[in-house]
Coordinates of C-alpha atoms in Angstrom, one line a residue:
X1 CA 0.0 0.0 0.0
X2 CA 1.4 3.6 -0.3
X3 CA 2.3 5.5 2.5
X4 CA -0.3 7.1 4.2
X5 CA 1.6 9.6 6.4
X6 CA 3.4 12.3 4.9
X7 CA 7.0 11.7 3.6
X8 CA 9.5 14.2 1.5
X9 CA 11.7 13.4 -1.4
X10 CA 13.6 15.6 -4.1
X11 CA 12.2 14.1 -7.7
X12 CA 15.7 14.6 -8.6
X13 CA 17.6 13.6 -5.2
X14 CA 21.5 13.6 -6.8
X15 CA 24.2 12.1 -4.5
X16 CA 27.2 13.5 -3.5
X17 CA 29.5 14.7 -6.5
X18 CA 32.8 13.1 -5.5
X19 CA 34.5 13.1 -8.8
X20 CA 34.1 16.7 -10.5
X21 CA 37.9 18.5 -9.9
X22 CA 37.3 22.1 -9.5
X23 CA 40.1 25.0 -9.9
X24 CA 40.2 28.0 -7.8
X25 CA 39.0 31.2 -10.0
X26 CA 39.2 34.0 -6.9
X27 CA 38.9 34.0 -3.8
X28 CA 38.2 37.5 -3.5
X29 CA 34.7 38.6 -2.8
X30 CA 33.7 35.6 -0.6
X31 CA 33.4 36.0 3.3
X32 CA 31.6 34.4 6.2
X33 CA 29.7 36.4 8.6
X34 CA 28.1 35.6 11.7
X35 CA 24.4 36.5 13.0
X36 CA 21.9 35.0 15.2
X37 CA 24.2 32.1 16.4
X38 CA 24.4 31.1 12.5
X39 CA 26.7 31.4 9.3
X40 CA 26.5 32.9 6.1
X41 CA 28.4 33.0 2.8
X42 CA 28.2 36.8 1.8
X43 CA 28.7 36.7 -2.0
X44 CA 29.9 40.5 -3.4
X45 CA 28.2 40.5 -7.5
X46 CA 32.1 41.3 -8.3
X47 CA 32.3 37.2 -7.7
X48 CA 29.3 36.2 -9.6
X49 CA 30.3 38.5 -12.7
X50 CA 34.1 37.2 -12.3
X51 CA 32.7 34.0 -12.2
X52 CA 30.3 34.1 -15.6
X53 CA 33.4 35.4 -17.2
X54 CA 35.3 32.9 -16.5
X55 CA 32.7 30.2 -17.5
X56 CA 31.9 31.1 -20.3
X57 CA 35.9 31.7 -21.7
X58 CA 36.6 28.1 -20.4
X59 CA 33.5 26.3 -22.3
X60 CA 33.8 28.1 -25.1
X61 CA 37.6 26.9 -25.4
X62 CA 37.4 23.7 -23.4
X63 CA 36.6 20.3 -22.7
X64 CA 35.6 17.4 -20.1
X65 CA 38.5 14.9 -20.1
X66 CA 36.6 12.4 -20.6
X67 CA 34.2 13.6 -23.8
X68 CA 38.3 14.1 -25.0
X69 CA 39.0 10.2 -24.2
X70 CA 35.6 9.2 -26.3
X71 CA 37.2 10.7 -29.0
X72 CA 40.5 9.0 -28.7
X73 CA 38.4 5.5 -28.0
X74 CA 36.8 6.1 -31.6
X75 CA 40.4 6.5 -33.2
X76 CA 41.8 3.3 -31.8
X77 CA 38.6 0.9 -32.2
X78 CA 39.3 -1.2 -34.7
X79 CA 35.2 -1.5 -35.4
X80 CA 35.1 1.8 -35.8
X81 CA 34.5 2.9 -39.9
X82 CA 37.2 4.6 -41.2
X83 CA 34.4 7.8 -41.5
X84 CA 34.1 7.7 -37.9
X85 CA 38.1 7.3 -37.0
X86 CA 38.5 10.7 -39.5
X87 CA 35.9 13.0 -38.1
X88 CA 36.9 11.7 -34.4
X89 CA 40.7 13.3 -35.2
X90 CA 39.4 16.3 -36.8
X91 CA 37.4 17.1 -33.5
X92 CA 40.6 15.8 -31.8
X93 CA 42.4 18.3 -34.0
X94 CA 39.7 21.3 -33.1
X95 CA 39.9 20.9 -29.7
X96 CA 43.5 21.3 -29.5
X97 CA 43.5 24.3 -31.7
X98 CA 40.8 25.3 -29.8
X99 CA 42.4 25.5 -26.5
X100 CA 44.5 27.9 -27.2
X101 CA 41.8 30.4 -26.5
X102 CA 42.0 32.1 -29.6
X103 CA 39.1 30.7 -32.1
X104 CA 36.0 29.2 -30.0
X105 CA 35.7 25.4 -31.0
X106 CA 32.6 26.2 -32.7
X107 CA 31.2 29.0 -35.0
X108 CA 27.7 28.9 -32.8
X109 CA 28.8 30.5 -29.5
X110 CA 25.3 29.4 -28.2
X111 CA 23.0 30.8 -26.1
X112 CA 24.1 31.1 -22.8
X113 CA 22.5 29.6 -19.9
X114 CA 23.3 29.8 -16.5
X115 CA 21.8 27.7 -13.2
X116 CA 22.2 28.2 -9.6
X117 CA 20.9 26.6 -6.2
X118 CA 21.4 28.5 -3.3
X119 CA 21.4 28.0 0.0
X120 CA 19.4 29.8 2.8
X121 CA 22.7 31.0 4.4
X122 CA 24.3 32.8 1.1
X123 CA 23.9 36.6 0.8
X124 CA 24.2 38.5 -2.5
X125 CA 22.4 41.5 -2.7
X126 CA 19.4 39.7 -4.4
X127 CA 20.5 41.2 -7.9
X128 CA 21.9 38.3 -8.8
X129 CA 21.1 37.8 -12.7
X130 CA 22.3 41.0 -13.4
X131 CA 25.8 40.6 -11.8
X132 CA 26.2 36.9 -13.6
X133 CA 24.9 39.0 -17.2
X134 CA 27.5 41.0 -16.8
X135 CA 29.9 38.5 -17.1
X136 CA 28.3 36.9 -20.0
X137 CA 28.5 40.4 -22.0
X138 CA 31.9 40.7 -20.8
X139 CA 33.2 37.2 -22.4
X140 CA 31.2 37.8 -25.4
X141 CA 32.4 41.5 -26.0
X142 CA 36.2 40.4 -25.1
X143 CA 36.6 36.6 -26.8
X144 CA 36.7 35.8 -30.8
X145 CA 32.7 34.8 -30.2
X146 CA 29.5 35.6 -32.1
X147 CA 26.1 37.2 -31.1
X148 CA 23.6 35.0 -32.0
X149 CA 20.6 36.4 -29.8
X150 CA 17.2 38.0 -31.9
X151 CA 15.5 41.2 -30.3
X152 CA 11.8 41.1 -31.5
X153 CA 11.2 44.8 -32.7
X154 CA 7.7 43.2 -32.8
X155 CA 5.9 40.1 -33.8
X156 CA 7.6 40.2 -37.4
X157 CA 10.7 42.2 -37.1
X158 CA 13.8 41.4 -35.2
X159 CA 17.1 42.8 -34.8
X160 CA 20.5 41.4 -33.1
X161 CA 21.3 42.4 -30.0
X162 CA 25.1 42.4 -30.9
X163 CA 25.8 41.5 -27.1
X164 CA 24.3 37.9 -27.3
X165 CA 22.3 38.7 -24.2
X166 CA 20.2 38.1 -22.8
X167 CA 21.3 34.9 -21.2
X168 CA 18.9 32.2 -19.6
X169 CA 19.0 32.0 -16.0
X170 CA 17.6 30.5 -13.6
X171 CA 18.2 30.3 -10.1
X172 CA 16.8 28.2 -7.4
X173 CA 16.6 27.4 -3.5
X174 CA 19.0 24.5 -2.3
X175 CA 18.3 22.1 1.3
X176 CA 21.5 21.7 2.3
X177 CA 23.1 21.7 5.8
X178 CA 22.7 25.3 7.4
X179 CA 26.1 25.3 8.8
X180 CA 28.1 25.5 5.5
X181 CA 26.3 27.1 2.9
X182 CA 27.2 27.2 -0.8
X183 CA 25.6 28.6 -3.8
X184 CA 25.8 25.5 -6.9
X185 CA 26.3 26.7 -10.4
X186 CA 25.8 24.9 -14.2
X187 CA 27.0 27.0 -17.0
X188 CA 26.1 26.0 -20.6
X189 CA 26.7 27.5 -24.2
X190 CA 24.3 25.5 -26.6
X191 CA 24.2 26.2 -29.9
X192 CA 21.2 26.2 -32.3
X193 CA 22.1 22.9 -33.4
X194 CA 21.7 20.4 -30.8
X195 CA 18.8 23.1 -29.0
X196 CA 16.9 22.5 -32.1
X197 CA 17.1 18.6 -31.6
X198 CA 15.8 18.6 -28.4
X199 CA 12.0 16.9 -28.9
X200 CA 8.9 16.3 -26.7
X201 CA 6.8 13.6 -27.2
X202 CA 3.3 13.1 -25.7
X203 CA 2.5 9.6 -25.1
X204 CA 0.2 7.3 -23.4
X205 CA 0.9 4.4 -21.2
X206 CA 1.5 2.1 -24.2
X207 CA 4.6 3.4 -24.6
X208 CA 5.8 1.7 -21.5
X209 CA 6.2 -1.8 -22.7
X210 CA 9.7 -3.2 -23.8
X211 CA 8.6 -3.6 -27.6
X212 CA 6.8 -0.3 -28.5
X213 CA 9.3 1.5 -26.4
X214 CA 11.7 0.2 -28.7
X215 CA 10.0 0.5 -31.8
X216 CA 9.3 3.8 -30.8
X217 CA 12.8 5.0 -30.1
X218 CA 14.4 3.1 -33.2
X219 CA 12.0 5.8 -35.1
X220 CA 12.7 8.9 -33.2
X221 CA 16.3 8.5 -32.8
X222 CA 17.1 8.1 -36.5
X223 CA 15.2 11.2 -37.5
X224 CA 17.9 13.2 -34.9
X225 CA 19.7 12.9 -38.0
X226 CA 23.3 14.4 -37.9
X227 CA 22.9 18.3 -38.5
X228 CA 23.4 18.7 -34.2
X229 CA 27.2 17.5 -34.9
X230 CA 27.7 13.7 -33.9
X231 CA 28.9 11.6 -31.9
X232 CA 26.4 12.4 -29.1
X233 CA 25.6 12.4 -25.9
X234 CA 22.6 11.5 -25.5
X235 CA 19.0 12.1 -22.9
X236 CA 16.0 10.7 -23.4
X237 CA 13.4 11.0 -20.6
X238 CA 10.1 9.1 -20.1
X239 CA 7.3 10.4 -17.9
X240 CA 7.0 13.6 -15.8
X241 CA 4.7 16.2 -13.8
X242 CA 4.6 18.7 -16.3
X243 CA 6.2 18.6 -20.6
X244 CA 8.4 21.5 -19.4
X245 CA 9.6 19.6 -16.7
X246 CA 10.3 16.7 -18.5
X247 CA 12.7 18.8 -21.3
X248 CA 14.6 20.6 -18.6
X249 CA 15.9 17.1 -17.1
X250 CA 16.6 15.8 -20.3
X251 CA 18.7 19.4 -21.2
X252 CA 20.5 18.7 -17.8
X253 CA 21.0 14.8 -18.2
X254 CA 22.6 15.8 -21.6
X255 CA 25.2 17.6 -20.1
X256 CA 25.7 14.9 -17.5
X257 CA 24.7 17.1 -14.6
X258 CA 22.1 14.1 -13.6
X259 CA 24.6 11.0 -13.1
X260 CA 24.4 10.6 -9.3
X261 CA 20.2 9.9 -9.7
X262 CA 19.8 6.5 -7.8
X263 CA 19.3 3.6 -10.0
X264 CA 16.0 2.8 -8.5
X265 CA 12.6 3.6 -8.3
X266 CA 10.5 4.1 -5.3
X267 CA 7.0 4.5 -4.4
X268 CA 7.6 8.1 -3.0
X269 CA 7.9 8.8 -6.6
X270 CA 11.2 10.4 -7.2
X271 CA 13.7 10.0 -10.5
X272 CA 15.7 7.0 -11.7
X273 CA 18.5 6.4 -14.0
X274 CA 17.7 3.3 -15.8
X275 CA 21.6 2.2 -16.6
X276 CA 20.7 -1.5 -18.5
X277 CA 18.4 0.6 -20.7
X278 CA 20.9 3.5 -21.5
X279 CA 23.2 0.0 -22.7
X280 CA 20.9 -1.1 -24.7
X281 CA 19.7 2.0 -26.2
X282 CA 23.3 2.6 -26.9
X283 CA 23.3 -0.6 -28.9
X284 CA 20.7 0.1 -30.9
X285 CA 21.9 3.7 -32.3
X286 CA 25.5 1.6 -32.8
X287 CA 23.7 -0.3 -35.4
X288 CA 21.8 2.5 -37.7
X289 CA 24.7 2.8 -39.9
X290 CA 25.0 6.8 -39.1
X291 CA 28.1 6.9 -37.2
X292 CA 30.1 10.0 -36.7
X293 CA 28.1 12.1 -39.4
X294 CA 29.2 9.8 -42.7
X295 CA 28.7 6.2 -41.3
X296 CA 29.7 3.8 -38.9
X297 CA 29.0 2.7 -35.3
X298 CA 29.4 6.1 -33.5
X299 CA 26.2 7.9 -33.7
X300 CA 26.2 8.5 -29.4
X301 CA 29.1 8.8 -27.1
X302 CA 26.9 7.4 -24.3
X303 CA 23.3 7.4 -23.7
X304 CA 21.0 8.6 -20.2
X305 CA 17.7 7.1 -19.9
X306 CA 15.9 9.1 -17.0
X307 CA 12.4 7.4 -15.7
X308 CA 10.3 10.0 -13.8
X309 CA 7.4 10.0 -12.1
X310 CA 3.8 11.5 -14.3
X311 CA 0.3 12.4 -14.3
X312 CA -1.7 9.2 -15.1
X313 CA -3.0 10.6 -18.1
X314 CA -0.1 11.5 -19.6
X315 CA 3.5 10.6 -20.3
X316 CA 5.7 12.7 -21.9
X317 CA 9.0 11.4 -23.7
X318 CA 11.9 13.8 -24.1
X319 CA 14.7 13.5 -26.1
X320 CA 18.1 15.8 -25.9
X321 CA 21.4 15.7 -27.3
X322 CA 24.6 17.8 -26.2
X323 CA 27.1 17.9 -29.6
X324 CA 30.5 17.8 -30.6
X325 CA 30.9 21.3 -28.8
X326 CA 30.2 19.7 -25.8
X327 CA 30.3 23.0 -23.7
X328 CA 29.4 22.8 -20.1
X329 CA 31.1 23.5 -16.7
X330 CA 29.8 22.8 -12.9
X331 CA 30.6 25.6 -10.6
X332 CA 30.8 26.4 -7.0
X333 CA 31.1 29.0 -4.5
X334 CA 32.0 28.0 -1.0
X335 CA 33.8 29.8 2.3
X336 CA 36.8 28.7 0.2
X337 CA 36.3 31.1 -2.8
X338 CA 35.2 30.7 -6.1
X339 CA 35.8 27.4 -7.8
X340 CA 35.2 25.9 -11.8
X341 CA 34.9 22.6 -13.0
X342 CA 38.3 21.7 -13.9
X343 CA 38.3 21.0 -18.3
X344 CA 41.4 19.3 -19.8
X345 CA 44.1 22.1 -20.8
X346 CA 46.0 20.1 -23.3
X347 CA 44.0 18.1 -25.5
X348 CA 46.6 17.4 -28.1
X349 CA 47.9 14.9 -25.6
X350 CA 44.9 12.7 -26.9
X351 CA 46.1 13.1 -30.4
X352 CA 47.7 9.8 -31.9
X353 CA 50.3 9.2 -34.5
X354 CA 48.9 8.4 -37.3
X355 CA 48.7 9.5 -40.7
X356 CA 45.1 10.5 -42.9
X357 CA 45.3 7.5 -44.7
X358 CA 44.9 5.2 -41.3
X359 CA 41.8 7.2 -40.9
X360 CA 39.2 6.6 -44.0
X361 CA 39.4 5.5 -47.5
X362 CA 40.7 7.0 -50.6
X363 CA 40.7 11.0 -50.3
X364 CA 39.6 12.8 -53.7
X365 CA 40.8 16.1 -54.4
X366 CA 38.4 18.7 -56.0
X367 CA 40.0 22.1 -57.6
X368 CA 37.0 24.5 -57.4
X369 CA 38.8 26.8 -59.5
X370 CA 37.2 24.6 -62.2
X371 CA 34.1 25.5 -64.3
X372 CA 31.1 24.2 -62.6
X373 CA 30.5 22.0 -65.0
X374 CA 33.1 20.0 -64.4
X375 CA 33.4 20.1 -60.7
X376 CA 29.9 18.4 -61.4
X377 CA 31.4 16.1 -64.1
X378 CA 34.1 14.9 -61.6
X379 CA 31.4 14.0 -58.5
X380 CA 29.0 12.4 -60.8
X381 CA 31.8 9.7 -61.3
X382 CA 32.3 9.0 -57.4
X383 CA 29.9 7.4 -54.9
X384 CA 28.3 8.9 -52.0
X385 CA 29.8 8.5 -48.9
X386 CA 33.3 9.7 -51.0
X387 CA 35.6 11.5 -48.9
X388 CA 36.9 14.9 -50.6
X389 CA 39.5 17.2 -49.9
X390 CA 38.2 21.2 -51.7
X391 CA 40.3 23.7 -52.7
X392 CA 39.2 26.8 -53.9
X393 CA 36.7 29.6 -53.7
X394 CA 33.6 28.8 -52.3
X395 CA 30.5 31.3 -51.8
X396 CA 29.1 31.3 -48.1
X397 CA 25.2 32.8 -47.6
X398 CA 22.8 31.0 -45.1
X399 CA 19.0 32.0 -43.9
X400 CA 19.0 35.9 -44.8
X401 CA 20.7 35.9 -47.8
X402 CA 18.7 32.6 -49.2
X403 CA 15.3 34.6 -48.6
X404 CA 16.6 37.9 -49.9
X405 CA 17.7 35.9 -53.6
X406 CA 14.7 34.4 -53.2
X407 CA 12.7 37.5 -53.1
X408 CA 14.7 38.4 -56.2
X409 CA 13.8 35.6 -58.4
X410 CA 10.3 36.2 -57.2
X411 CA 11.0 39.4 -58.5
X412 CA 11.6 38.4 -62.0
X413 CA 15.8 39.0 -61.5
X414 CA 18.3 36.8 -62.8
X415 CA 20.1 34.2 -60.0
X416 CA 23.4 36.2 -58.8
X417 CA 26.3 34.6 -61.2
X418 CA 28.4 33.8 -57.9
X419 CA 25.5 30.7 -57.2
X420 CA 26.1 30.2 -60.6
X421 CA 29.3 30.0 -60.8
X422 CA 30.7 28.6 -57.0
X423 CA 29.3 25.8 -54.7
X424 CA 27.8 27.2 -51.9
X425 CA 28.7 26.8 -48.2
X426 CA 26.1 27.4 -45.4
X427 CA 28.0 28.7 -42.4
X428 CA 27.8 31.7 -40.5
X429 CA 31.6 33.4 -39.0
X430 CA 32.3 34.1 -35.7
X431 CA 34.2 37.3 -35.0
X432 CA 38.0 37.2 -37.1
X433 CA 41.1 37.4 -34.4
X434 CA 43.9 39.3 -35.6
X435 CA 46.1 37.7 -37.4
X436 CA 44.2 35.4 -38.8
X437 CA 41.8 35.1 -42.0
X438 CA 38.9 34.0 -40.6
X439 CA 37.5 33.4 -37.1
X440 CA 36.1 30.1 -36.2
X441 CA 34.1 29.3 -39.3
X442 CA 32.4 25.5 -39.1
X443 CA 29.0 24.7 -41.4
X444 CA 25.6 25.3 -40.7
X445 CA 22.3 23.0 -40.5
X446 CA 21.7 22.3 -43.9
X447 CA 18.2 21.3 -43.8
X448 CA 17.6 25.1 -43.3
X449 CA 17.7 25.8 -46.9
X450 CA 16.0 22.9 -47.8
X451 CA 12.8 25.0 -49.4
X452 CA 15.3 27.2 -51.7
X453 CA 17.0 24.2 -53.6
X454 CA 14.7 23.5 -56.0
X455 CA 14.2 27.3 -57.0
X456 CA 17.5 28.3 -56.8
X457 CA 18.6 25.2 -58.9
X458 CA 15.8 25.5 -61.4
X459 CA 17.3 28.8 -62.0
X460 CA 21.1 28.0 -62.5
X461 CA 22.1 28.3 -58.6
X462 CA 23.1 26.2 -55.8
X463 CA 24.4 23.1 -57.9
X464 CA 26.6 22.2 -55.5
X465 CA 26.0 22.8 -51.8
X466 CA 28.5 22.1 -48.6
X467 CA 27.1 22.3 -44.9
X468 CA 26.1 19.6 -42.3
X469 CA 23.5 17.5 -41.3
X470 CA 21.0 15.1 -43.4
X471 CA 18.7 16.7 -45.6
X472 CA 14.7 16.2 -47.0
X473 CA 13.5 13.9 -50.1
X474 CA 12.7 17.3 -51.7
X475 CA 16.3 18.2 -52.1
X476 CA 17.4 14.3 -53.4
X477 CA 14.9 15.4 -55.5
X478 CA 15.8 18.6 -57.4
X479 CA 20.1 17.3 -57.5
X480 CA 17.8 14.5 -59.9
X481 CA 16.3 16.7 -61.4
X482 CA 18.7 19.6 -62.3
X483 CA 22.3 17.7 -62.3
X484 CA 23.1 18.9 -58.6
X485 CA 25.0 17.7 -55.6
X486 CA 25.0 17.9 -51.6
X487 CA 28.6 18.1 -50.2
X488 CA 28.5 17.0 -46.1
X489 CA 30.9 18.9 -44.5
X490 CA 31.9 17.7 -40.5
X491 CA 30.1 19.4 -38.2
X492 CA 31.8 20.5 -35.1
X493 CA 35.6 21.5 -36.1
X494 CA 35.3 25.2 -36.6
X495 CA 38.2 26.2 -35.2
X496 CA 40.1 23.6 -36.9
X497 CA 39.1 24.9 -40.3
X498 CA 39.3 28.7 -39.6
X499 CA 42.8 27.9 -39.2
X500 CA 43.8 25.3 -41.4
X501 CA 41.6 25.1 -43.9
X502 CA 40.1 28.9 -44.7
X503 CA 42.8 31.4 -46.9
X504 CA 41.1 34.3 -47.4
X505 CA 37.4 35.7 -46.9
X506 CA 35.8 38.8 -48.7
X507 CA 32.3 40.3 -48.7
X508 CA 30.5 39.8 -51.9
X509 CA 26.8 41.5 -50.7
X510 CA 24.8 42.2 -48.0
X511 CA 27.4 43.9 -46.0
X512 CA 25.5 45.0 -43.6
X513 CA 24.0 42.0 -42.6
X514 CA 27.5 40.7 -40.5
X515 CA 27.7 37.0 -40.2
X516 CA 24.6 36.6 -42.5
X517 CA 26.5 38.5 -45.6
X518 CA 27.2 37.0 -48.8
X519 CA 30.8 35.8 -48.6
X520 CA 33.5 34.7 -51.3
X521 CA 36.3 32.5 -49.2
X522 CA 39.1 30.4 -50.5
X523 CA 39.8 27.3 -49.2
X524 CA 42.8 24.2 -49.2
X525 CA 41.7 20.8 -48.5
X526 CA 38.7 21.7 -46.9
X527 CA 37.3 17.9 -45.8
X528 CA 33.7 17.0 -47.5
X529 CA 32.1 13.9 -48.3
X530 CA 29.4 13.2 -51.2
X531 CA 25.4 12.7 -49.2
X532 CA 23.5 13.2 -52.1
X533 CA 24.2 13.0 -55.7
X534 CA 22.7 13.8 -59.3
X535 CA 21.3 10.3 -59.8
X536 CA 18.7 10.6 -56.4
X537 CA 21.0 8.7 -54.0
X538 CA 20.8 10.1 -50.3
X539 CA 23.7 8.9 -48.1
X540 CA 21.2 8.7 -45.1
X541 CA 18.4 6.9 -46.9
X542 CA 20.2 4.1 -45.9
X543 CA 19.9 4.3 -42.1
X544 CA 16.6 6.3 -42.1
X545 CA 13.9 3.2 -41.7
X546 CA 13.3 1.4 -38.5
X547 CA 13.6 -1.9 -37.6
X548 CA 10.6 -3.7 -37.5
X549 CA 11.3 -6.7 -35.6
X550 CA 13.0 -5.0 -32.2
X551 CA 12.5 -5.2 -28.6
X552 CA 13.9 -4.1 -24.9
X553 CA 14.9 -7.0 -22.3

């Protein structure tokens, strides 16, 4: 029977973290006072701001350890494809270059997002949001990073804030012993990618049964697709009091902030990690075929399978990814001073010795100072799946600029003769570091620009595209159609390419529209690999229909 006298439990009752390593950012602005016979952490907003700042300039530049050693483990498995040994290096590669703290290790700084539980005993000043916003703005006006935050002017205008506030943050109340009181942070930068792969589902009951569970997942899993920058890892969480609920643990079980959850269930109703399932859900993305973006085993780093209590009528089912730019640090304040998780500062010691052809098959160079005819004429002989190495000028022009040519074909104007003659690359820049040609400059969702193709095509443009992620049967479509191709570039090694890969970059129109200009850049061995081709095959219609026949233990 349940309990008929009252009892208390956190839904989400974490155990002691005894594992995270934290630095010392500052002690200064931390004291303890005394009053009423009790202690309290007085907090100055100096330490919060100095805090933010520091954050966000670690994730931005930085990573877990042990994200770094997933990467490594994909190199040296000998079951890994040799697609999923190259992009695992090249993110290897990014980080390092990346940790220099010069280019950000992706192009999308994110949005930043910021939570804290506090204590009864810790005194700020109450203005807390403002002080840890400052920091934010801070990073973001001082580091190589872009503003990616829309002000509604109102309901149909919108301009950028050039600031890439506001932030999201939240801040909560934490039980914790009186006597030492501490205020608990979680920073985040998440990008538009992976946000826009985070998915509710409202189900029923029948979803909780080993089969349709599985049937179910097999489905929704797939269609995550690989425009959020692969290998993953991966939330997915069933049940919940409320759909909002049930997406905010699945954000924070995606950054791995939920490990120490109990493996249990109990009839006081509170969450569960479900650890057999998480393996076997593992299992199952290990044999769609996706891999690291361009096939093979390594779709998800690791998998969380959160069970939480619901409503009887309802059961929501949340899904969540964090990316390649895995960017997230704990955080604490204590009597001690200001402390950060620690991120690994040397990277490149996870970087073996091995040369590009250990890594994939045969690499085929493109010079895309060719006619476009016979760039075309040279992919049409190779498969999909072909690995490519670029070199030349490439146009760049994403969202804004697509819907601005469009409104000029609609117009009755002729396509612009650099779609004509260029492939295209969706990408948007983030801010240029002196010195250097290009700041951190990595591709963009291609599905996107999915409802220009066959327009643009039709009318001599866009022949042959380069950005990330899998794409819809209406694109397969018009490359049949009008001769054209889809170029998959990896997604997550911005920095890597900014410095390697990208020569020179010039405005060719739509100045004033920053990142979302038109842009002519010139490029040397810039990786790609062939998705979809002028004969109708799509890459990821291979690994984009369930399995029928599947089942949980």
């Amino acid at each position: 029977m349940p309990p008929t006298t009252f009892q208390h439990t956190e839904v989400l009752p974490l155990g002691k973290d005894t594992t995270t390593e934290y630095r010392l950012v500052t002690a200064d602005g931390v004291e303890t006072v005394e009053a009423a016979g009790r202690k309290f952490l007085k907090v100055d907003p100096e330490a919060l701001t100095t805090l933010a700042r520091t954050a966000i300039t670690d994730i931005q530049h930085l990573l877990r350890t042990s994200h770094l050693q997933q990467l490594r483990g994909i190199v040296d498995d000998p079951e890994a494809s040799g697609n999923d040994r190259f992009v695992a290096m090249d993110l290897l590669r990014n980080a390092a270059i990346s940790a220099g703290g010069v280019l950000p290790m992706c192009q999308d700084t994110g949005t930043a997002i910021v939570i804290g539980k506090r204590t009864e005993g810790v005194l700020s000043g109450g203005d807390d949001e403002r002080a840890l916003s400052q920091g934010i703005f801070d990073a973001y006006q001082q580091l190589n990073l872009r503003y990616s935050q829309m002000a509604p002017l109102n309901f149909w205008e919108e301009r950028n804030t050039g600031t890439n506030l506001p932030a999201q943050v939240e801040l909560y109340h934490k039980d914790s012993d009186a006597a030492d009181p501490s205020y608990e942070f979680l920073f985040m930068a998440k990008g538009g990618g992976s946000a826009n792969k985070t998915f509710l589902y409202q189900e029923t009951k029948a979803v909780l049964n080993p089969k349709r569970l599985a049937r179910f997942l097999d489905e929704k899993l797939r269609s995550l697709g690989t425009a959020a920058c692969p290998p993953y890892h991966l939330a997915i969480v069933v049940g919940g009091m409320s759909a909002e609920f049930n997406l905010k643990v699945a954000k924070l079980a995606s950054a791995r902030y939920l490990d120490n959850l109990p493996t249990e269930g109990s009839e006081l109703g509170h969450a569960f990690r479900d650890r057999d399932l998480e393996q076997q859900v593992l299992e199952m993305t290990r044999q769609f075929g996706i891999g690291a973006q361009f096939g093979g085993k390594y779709f998800c780093h690791d998998v969380r399978v959160i069970r939480l209590p619901r409503h009887g009528a309802s059961c929501p089912v949340g899904v969540a990814v964090s990316c390649s730019a895995d960017r997230q640090a704990k955080a604490k304040i204590t009597s001690e001073g200001v402390f950060i998780e620690q991120l690994e500062r040397d990277p490149a010691r996870f970087l073996p010795d091995v040369t590009e052809d250990d890594l994939s098959d045969e690499v085929v160079s493109v010079d895309l100072n060719q006619p476009m005819d016979q760039i075309r004429a040279q992919l049409a002989q190779l498969p999909v799946k072909t690995r490519l190495s670029l070199t030349g000028p490439l146009v760049v022009a994403r969202d804004i600029a697509h819907a601005k040519i469009a409104e000029r074909l609609d117009a009755g104007e002729e396509m612009p003769q650099y779609l004509r003659d260029h492939p295209v690359y969706y990408a948007g820049p983030a801010k240029t570091p002196d010195g250097y040609a290009s700041g951190s400059f990595g591709p963009t969702t291609a599905g996107r620009m999915d409802s220009y193709v066959a327009q643009f095509q039709a009318a001599g443009g866009s022949l042959v595209m380069l950005a990330k992620g899998n794409r819809s049967k209406q694109v397969t479509a018009a490359c049949k159609e009008h001769g054209g191709f889809y170029l998959g570039s990896i997604g997550g090694p911005a920095a890597r390419l900014a410095k390697d890969c990208i020569k020179k970059v010039d405005v060719l129109e739509y100045a004033e529209l920053g990142m979302e200009a038109v842009w002519k850049i010139e490029v040397e061995e810039f990786p790609a690999f062939i998705v979809i081709d002028d004969k109708g095959n799509d890459f990821f219609s291979e690994t984009s229909e369930p399995v029928l026949q599947i089942s949980f233990r």
